[in-house]
PDB file of C-alpha atoms and ligand atoms in Angstrom:
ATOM      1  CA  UNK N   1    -177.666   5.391  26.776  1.00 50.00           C
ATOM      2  CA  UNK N   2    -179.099   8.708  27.680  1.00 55.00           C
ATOM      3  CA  UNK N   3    -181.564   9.027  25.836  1.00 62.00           C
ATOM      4  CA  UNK N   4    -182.381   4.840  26.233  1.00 65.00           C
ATOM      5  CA  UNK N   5    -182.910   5.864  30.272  1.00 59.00           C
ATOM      6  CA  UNK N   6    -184.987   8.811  29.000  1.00 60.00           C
ATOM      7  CA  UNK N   7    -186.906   6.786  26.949  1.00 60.00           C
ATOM      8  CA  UNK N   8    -187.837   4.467  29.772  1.00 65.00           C
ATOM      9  CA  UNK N   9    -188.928   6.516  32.202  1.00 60.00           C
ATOM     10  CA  UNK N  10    -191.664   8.168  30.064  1.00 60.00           C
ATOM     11  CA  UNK N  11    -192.545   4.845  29.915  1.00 60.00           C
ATOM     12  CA  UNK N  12    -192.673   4.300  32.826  1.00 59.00           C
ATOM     13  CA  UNK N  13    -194.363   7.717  33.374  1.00 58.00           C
ATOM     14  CA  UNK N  14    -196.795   6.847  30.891  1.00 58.00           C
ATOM     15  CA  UNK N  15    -197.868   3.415  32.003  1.00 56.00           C
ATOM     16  CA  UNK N  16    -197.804   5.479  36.109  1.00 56.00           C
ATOM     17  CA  UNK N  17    -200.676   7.505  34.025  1.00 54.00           C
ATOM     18  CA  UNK N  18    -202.462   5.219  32.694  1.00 52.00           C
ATOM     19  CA  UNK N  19    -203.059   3.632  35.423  1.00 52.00           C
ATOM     20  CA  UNK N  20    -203.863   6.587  37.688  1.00 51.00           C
ATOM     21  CA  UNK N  21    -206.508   7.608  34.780  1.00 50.00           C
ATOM     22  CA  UNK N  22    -208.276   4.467  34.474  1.00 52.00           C
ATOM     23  CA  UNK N  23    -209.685   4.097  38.133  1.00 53.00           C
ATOM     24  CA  UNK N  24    -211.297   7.662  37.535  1.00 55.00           C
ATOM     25  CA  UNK N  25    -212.107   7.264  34.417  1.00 55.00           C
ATOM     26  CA  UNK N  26    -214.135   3.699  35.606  1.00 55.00           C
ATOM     27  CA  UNK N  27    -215.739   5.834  37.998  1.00 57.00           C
ATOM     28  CA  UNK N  28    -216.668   8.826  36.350  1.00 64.00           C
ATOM     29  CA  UNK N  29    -218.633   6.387  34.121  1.00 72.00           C
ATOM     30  CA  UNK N  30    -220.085   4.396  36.545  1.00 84.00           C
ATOM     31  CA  UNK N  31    -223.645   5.490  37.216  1.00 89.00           C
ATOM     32  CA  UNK N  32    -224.101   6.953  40.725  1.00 91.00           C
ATOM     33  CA  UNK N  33    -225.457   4.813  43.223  1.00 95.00           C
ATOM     34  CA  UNK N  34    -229.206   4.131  43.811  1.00 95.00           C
ATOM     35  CA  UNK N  35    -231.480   4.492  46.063  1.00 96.00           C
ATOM     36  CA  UNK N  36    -232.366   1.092  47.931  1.00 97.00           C
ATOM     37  CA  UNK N  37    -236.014   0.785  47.582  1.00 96.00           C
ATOM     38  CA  UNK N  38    -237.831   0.501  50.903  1.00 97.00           C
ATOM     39  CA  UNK N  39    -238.891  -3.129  52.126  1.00 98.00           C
ATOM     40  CA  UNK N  40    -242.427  -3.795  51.728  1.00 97.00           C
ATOM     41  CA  UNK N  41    -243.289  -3.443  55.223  1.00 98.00           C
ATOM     42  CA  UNK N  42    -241.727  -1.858  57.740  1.00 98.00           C
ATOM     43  CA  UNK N  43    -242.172   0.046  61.295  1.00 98.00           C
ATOM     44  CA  UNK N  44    -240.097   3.196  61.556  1.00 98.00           C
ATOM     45  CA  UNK N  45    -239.781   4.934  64.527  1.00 98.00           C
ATOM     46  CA  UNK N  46    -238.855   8.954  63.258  1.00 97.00           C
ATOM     47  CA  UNK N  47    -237.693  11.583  65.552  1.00 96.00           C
ATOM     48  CA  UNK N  48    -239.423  14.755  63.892  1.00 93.00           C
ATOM     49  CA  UNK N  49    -237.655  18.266  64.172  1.00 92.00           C
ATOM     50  CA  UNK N  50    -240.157  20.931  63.224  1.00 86.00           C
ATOM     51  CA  UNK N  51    -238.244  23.855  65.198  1.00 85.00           C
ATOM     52  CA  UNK N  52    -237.163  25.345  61.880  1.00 78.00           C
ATOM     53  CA  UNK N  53    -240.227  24.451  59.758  1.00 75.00           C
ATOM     54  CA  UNK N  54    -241.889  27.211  58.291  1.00 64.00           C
ATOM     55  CA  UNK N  55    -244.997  28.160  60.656  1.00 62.00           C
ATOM     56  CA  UNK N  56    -242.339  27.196  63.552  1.00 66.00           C
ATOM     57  CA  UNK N  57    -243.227  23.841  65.650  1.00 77.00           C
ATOM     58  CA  UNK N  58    -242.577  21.343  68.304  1.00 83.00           C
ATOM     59  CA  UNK N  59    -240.639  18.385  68.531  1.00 92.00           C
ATOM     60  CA  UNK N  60    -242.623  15.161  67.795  1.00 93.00           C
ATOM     61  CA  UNK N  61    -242.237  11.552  67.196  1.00 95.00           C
ATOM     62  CA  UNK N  62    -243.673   9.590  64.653  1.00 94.00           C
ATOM     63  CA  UNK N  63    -244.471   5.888  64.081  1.00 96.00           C
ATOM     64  CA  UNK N  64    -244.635   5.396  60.843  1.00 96.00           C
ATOM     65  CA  UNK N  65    -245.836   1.938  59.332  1.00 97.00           C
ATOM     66  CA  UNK N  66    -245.671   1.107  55.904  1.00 97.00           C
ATOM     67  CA  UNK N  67    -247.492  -1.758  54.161  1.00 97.00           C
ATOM     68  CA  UNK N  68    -247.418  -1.807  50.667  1.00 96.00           C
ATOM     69  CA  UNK N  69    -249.326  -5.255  49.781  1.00 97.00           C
ATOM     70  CA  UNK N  70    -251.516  -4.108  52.596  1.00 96.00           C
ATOM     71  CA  UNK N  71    -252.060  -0.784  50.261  1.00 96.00           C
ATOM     72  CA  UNK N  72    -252.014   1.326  53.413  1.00 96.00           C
ATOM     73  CA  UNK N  73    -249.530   3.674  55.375  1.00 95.00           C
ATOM     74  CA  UNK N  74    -249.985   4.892  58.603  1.00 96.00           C
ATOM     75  CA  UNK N  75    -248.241   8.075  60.782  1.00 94.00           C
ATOM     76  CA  UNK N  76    -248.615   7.682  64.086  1.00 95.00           C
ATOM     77  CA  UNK N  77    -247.994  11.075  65.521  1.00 92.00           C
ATOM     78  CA  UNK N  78    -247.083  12.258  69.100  1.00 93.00           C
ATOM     79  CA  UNK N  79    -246.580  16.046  69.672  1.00 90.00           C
ATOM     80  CA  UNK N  80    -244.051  16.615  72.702  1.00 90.00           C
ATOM     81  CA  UNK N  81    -245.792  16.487  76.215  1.00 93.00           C
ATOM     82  CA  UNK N  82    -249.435  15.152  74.640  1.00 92.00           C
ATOM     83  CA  UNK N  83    -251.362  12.810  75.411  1.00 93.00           C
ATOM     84  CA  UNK N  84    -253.442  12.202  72.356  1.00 94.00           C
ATOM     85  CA  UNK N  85    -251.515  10.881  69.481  1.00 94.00           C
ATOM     86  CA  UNK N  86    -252.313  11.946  65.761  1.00 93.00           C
ATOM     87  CA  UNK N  87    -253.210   9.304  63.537  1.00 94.00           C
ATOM     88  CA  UNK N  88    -252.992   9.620  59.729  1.00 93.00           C
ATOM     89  CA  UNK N  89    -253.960   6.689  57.993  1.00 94.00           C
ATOM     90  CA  UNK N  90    -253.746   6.445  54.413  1.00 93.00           C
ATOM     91  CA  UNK N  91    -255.164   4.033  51.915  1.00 93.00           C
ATOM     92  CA  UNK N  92    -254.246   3.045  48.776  1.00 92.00           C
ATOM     93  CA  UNK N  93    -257.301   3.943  47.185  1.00 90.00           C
ATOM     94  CA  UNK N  94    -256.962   7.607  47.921  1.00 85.00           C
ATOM     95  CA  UNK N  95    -259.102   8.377  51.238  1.00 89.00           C
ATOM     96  CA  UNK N  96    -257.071   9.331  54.045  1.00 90.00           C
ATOM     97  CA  UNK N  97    -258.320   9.861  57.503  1.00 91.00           C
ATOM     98  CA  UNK N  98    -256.905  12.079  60.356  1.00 91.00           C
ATOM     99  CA  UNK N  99    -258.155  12.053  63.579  1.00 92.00           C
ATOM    100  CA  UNK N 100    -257.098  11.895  67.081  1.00 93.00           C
ATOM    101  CA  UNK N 101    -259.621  10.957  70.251  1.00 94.00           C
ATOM    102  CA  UNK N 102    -262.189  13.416  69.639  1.00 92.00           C
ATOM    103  CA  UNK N 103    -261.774  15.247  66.232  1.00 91.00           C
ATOM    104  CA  UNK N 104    -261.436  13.287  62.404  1.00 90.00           C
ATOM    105  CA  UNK N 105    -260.972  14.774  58.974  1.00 87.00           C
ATOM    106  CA  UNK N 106    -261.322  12.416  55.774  1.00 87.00           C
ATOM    107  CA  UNK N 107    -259.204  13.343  52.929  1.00 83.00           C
ATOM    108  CA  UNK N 108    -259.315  12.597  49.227  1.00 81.00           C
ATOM    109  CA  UNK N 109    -256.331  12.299  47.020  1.00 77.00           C
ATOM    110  CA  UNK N 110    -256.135  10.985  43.254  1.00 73.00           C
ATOM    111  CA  UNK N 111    -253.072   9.183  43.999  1.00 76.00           C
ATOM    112  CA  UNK N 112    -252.101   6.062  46.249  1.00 81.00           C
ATOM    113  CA  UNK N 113    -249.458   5.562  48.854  1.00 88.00           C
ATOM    114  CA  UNK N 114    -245.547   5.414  47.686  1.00 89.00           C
ATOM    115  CA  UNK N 115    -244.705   2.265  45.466  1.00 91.00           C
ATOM    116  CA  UNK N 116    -241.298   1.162  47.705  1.00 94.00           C
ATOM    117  CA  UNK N 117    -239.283   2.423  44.690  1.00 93.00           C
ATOM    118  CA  UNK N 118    -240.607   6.130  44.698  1.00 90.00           C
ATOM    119  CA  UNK N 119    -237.445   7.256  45.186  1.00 91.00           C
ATOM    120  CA  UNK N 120    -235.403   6.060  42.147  1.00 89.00           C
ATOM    121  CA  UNK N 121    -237.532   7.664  39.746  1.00 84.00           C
ATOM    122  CA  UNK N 122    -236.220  11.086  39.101  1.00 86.00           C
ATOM    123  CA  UNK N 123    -234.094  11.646  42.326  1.00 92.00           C
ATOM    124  CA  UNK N 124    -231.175  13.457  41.600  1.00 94.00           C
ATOM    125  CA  UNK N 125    -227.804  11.688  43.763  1.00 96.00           C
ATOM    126  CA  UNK N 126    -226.605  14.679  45.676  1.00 97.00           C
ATOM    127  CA  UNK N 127    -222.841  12.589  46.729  1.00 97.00           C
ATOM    128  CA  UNK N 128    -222.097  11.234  50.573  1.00 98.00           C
ATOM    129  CA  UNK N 129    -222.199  12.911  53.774  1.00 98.00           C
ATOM    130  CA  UNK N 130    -221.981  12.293  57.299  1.00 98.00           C
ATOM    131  CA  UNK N 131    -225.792  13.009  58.818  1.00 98.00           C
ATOM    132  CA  UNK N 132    -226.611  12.133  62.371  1.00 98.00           C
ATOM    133  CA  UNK N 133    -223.394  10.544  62.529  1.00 98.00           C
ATOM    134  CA  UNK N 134    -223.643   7.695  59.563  1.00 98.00           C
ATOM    135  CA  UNK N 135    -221.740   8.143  56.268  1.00 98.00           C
ATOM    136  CA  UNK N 136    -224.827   8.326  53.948  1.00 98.00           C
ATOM    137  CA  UNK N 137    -225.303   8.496  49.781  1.00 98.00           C
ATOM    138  CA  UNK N 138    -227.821  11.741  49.429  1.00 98.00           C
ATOM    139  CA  UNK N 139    -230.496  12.265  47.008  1.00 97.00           C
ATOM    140  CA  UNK N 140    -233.064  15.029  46.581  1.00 95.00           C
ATOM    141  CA  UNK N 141    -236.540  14.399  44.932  1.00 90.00           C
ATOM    142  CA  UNK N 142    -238.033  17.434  43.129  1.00 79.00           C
ATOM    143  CA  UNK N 143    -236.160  19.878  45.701  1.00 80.00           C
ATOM    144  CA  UNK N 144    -239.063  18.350  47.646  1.00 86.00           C
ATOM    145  CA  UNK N 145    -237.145  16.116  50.235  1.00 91.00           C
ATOM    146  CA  UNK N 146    -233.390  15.467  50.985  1.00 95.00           C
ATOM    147  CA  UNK N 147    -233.349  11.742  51.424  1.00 97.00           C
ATOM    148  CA  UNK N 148    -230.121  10.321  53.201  1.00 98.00           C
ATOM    149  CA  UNK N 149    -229.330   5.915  53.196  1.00 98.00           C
ATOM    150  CA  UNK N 150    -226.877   4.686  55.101  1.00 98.00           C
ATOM    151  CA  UNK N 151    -223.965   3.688  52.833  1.00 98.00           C
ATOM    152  CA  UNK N 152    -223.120   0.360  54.548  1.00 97.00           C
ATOM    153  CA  UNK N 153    -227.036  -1.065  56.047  1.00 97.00           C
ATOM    154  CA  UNK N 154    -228.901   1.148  53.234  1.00 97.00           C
ATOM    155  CA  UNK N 155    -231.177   2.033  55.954  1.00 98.00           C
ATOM    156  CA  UNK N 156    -232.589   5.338  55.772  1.00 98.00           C
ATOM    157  CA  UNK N 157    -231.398   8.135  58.561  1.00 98.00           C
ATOM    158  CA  UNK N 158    -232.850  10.675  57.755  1.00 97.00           C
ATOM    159  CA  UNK N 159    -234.777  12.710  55.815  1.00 95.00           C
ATOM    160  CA  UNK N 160    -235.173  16.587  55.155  1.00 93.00           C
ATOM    161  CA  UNK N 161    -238.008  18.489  53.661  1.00 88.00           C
ATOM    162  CA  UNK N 162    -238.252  22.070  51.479  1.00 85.00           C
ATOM    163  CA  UNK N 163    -240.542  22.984  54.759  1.00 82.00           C
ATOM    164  CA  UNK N 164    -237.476  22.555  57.292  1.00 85.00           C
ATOM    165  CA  UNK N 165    -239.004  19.910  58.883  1.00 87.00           C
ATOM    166  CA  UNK N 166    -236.430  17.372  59.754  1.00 92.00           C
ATOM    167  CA  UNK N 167    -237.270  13.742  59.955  1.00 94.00           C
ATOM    168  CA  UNK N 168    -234.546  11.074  62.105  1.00 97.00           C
ATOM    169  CA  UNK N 169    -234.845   7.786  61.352  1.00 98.00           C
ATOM    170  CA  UNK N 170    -234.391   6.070  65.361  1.00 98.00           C
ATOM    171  CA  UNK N 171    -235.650   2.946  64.433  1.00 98.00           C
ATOM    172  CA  UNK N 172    -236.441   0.666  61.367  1.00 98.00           C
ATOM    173  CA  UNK N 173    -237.972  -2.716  61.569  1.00 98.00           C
ATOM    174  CA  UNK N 174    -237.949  -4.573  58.274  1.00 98.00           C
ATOM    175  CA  UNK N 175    -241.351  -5.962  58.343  1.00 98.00           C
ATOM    176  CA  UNK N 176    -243.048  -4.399  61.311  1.00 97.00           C
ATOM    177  CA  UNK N 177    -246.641  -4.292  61.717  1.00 96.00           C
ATOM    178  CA  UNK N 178    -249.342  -2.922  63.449  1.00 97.00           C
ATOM    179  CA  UNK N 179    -252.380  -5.078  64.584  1.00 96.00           C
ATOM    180  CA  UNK N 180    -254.953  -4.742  62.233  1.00 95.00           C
ATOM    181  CA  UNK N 181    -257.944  -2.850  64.538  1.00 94.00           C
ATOM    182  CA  UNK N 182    -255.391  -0.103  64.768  1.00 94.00           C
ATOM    183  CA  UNK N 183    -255.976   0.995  61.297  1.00 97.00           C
ATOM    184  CA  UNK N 184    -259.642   1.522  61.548  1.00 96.00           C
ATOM    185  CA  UNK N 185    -260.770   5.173  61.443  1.00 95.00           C
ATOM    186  CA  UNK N 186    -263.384   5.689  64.359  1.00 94.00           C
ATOM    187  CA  UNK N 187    -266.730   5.740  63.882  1.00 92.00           C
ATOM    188  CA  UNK N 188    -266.897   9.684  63.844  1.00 91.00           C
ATOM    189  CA  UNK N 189    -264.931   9.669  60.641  1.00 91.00           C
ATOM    190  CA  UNK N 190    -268.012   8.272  59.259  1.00 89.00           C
ATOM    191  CA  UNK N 191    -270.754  10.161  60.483  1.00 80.00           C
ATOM    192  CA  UNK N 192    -271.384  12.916  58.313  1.00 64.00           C
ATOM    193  CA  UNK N 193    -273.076  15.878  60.226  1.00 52.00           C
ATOM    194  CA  UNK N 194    -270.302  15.733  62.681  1.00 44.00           C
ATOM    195  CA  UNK N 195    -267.615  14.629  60.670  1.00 48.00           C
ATOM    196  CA  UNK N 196    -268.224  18.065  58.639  1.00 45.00           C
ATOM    197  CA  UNK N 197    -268.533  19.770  62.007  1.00 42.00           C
ATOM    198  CA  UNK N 198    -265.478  18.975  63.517  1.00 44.00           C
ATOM    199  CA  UNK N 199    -263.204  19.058  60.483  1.00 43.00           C
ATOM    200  CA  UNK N 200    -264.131  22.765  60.234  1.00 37.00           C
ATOM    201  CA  UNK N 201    -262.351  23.385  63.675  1.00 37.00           C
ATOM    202  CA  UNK N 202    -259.954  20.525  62.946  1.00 39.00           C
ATOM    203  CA  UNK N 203    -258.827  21.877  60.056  1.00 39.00           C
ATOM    204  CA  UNK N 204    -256.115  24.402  60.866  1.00 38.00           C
ATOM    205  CA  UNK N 205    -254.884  22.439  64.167  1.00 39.00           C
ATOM    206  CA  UNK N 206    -254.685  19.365  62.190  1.00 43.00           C
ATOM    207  CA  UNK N 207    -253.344  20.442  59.063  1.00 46.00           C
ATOM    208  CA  UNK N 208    -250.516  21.904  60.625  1.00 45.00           C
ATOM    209  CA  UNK N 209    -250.042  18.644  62.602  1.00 45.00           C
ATOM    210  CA  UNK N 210    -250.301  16.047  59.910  1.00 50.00           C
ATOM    211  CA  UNK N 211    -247.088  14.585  58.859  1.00 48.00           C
ATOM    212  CA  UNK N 212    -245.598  16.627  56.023  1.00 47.00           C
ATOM    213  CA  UNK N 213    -244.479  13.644  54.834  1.00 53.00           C
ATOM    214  CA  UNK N 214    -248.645  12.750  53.815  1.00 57.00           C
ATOM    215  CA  UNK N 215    -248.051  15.672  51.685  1.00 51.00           C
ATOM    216  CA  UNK N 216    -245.071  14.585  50.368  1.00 56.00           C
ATOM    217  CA  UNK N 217    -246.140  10.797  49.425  1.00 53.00           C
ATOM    218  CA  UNK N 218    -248.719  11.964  47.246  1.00 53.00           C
ATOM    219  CA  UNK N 219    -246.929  14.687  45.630  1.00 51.00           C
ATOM    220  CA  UNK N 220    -243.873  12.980  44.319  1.00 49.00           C
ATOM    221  CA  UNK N 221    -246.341   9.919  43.966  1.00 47.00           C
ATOM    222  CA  UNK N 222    -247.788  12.211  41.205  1.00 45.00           C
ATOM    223  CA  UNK N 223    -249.694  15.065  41.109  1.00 37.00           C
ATOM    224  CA  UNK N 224    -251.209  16.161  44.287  1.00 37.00           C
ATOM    225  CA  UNK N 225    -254.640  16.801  44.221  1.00 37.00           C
ATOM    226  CA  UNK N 226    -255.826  16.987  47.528  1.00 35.00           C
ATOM    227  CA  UNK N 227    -259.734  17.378  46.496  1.00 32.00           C
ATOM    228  CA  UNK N 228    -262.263  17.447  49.220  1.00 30.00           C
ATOM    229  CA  UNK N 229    -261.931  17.198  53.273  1.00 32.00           C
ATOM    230  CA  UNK N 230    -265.308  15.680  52.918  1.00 27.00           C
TER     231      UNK N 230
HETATM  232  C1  NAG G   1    -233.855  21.138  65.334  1.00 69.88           C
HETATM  233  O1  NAG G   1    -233.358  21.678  64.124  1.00 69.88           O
HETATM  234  C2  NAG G   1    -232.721  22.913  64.301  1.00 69.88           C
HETATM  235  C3  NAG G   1    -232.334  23.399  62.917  1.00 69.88           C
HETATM  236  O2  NAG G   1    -231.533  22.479  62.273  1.00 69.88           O
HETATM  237  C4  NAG G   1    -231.522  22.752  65.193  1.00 69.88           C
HETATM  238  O3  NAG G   1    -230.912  23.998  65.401  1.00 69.88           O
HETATM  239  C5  NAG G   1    -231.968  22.170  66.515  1.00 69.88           C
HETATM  240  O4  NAG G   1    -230.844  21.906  67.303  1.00 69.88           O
HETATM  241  C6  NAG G   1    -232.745  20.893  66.316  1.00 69.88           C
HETATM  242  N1  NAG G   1    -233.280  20.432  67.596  1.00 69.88           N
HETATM  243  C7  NAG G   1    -233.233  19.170  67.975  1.00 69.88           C
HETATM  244  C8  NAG G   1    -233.824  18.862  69.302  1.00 69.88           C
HETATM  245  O5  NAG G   1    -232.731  18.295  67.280  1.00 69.88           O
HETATM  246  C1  NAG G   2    -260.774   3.335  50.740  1.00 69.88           C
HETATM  247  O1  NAG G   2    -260.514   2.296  51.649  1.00 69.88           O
HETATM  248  C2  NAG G   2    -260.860   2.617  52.993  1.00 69.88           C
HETATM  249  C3  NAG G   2    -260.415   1.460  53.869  1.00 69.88           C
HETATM  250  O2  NAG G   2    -260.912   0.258  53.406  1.00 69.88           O
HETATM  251  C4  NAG G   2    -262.341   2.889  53.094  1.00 69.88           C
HETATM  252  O3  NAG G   2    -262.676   3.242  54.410  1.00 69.88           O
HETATM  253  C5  NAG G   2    -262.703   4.020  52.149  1.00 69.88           C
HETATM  254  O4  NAG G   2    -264.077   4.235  52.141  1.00 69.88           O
HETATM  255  C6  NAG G   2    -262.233   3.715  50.737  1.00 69.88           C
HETATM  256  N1  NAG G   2    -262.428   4.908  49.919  1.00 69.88           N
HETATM  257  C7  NAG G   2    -262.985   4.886  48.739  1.00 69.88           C
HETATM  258  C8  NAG G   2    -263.068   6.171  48.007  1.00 69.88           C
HETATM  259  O5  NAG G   2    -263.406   3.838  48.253  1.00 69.88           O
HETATM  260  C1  NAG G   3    -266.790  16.378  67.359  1.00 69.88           C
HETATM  261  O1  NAG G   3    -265.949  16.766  68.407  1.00 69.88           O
HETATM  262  C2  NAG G   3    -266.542  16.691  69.666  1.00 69.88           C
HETATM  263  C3  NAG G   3    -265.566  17.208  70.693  1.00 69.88           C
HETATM  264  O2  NAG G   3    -264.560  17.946  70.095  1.00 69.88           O
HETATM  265  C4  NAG G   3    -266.902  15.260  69.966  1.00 69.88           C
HETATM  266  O3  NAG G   3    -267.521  15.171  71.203  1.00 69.88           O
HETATM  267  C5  NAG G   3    -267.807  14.749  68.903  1.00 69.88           C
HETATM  268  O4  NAG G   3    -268.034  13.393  69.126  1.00 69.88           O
HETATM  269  C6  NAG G   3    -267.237  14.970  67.538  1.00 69.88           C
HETATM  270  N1  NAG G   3    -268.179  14.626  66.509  1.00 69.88           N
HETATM  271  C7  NAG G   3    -268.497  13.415  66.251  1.00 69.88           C
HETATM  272  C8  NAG G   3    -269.501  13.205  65.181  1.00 69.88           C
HETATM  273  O5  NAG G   3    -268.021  12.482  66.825  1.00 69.88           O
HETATM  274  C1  NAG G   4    -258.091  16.776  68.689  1.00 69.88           C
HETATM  275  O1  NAG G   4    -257.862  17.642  67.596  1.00 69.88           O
HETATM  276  C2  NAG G   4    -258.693  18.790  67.627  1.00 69.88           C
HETATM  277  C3  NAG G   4    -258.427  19.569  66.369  1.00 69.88           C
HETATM  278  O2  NAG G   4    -257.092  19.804  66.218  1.00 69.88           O
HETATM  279  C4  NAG G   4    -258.378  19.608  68.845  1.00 69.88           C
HETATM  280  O3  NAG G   4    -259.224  20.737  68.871  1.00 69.88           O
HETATM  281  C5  NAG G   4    -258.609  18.752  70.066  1.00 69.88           C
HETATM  282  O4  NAG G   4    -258.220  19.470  71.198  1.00 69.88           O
HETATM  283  C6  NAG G   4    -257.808  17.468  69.977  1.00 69.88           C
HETATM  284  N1  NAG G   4    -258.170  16.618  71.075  1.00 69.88           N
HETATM  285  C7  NAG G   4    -257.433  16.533  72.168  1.00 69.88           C
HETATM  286  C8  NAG G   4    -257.929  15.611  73.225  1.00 69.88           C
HETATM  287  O5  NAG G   4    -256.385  17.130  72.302  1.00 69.88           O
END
């Protein structure tokens, strides 16, 4: 009888094992979780923390609009206590253009704007953790950007660059847009002698103003090659 009792309860133990191992063994195989890719438009509204960014910095806010089948992407960038906003507005084809009211700098680049999946590819899934105050799945992208998605909406909150520049996601319209004359670069983009004359004092001020995250889209898009500030 002993022995019978003893017998039972290691099978009991046993089968109390089994079944304790096979929920973590299910999720030790299951692949970690992916990235949702971003809608194909959207307006974000992105609460920028340079404070800690290399070079130092002020607080800014961004618009950003993204518009894949549009093949453009566009930062709208306010610096605390300006008045004259920052735009940065990318096309697919590789010319950017920065310029606020009075200054403009036309940029080059081999590579488009972010495919809404640029994340999957090769980000590394970092676990969960509570940022801004949302429980949020964490990748990083080539120790380039810390990328954090809200587990339950899989809206982005934030995201974090190698720089220390911290971006806040505040708001995120699925399919926002901006109106269409909004986009165009102004006419001294396009002329030449001034164009060239302004973007040599534009050039420091600006660079350190555009959005890292320019520098970002076409460097985990592939390759940067930033070629000519024409
Ligand atoms: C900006 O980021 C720094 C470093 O994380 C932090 O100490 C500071 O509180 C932040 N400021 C704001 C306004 O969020
Ligand atoms: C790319 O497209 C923009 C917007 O249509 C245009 O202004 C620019 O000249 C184009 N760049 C090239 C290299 O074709
Ligand atoms: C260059 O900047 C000046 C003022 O900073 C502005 O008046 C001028 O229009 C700009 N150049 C061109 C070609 O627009
Ligand atoms: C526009 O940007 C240029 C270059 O950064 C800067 O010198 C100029 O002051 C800016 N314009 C205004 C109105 O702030």
């Amino acid at each position: 009888m002993p022995s019978q009792l003893l017998l039972s309860l290691l099978a009991a133990a046993a089968a109390a094992a089994l079944a304790v191992a096979l929920p973590s063994e299910a999720a030790a195989a299951a692949p970690p979780p992916a990235p949702t890719p971003w809608p194909e438009r959207f307006h974000a509204v992105l609460f920028t923390n340079m404070t800690q960014a290399s070079g130092g910095g002020r607080l800014k806010m961004t618009d950003l609009y993204y518009d894949w089948p549009g093949g453009r992407n566009l930062n709208l960038v306010t610096r605390q206590l300006s008045d004259d906003p920052i735009y940065d507005v990318e096309w697919t084809n590789g010319t950017s253009y920065y310029f606020n009211s009075t200054s403009c700098r036309t940029m080059l680049f081999r590579v488009g704007i972010l495919p809404p999946d640029w994340l999957a590819d090769g980000a590394v899934y970092l676990g969960r953790e509570t940022v801004d105050g949302f429980d949020c799945h964490v990748w990083t992208k080539v120790d380039f950007i810390w990328y954090y998605e809200d587990v339950v909406t899989h809206r982005p909150v934030r995201w974090n660059f190698y720089t220390g520049m911290q971006q806040h996601v505040m708001s995120f319209e699925v399919g926002g847009v901006l109106e269409d004359s909004k986009w165009q670069a102004p006419a001294y983009c396009f002329n030449d002698k001034g164009a060239a004359a302004n973007s040599t004092t534009a050039n420091d001020k600006i660079d350190g103003e555009i959005d890292v995250m320019t520098s970002f889209l076409r460097f985990v898009g592939g390759q940067q090659t930033a070629v000519a500030a024409v």
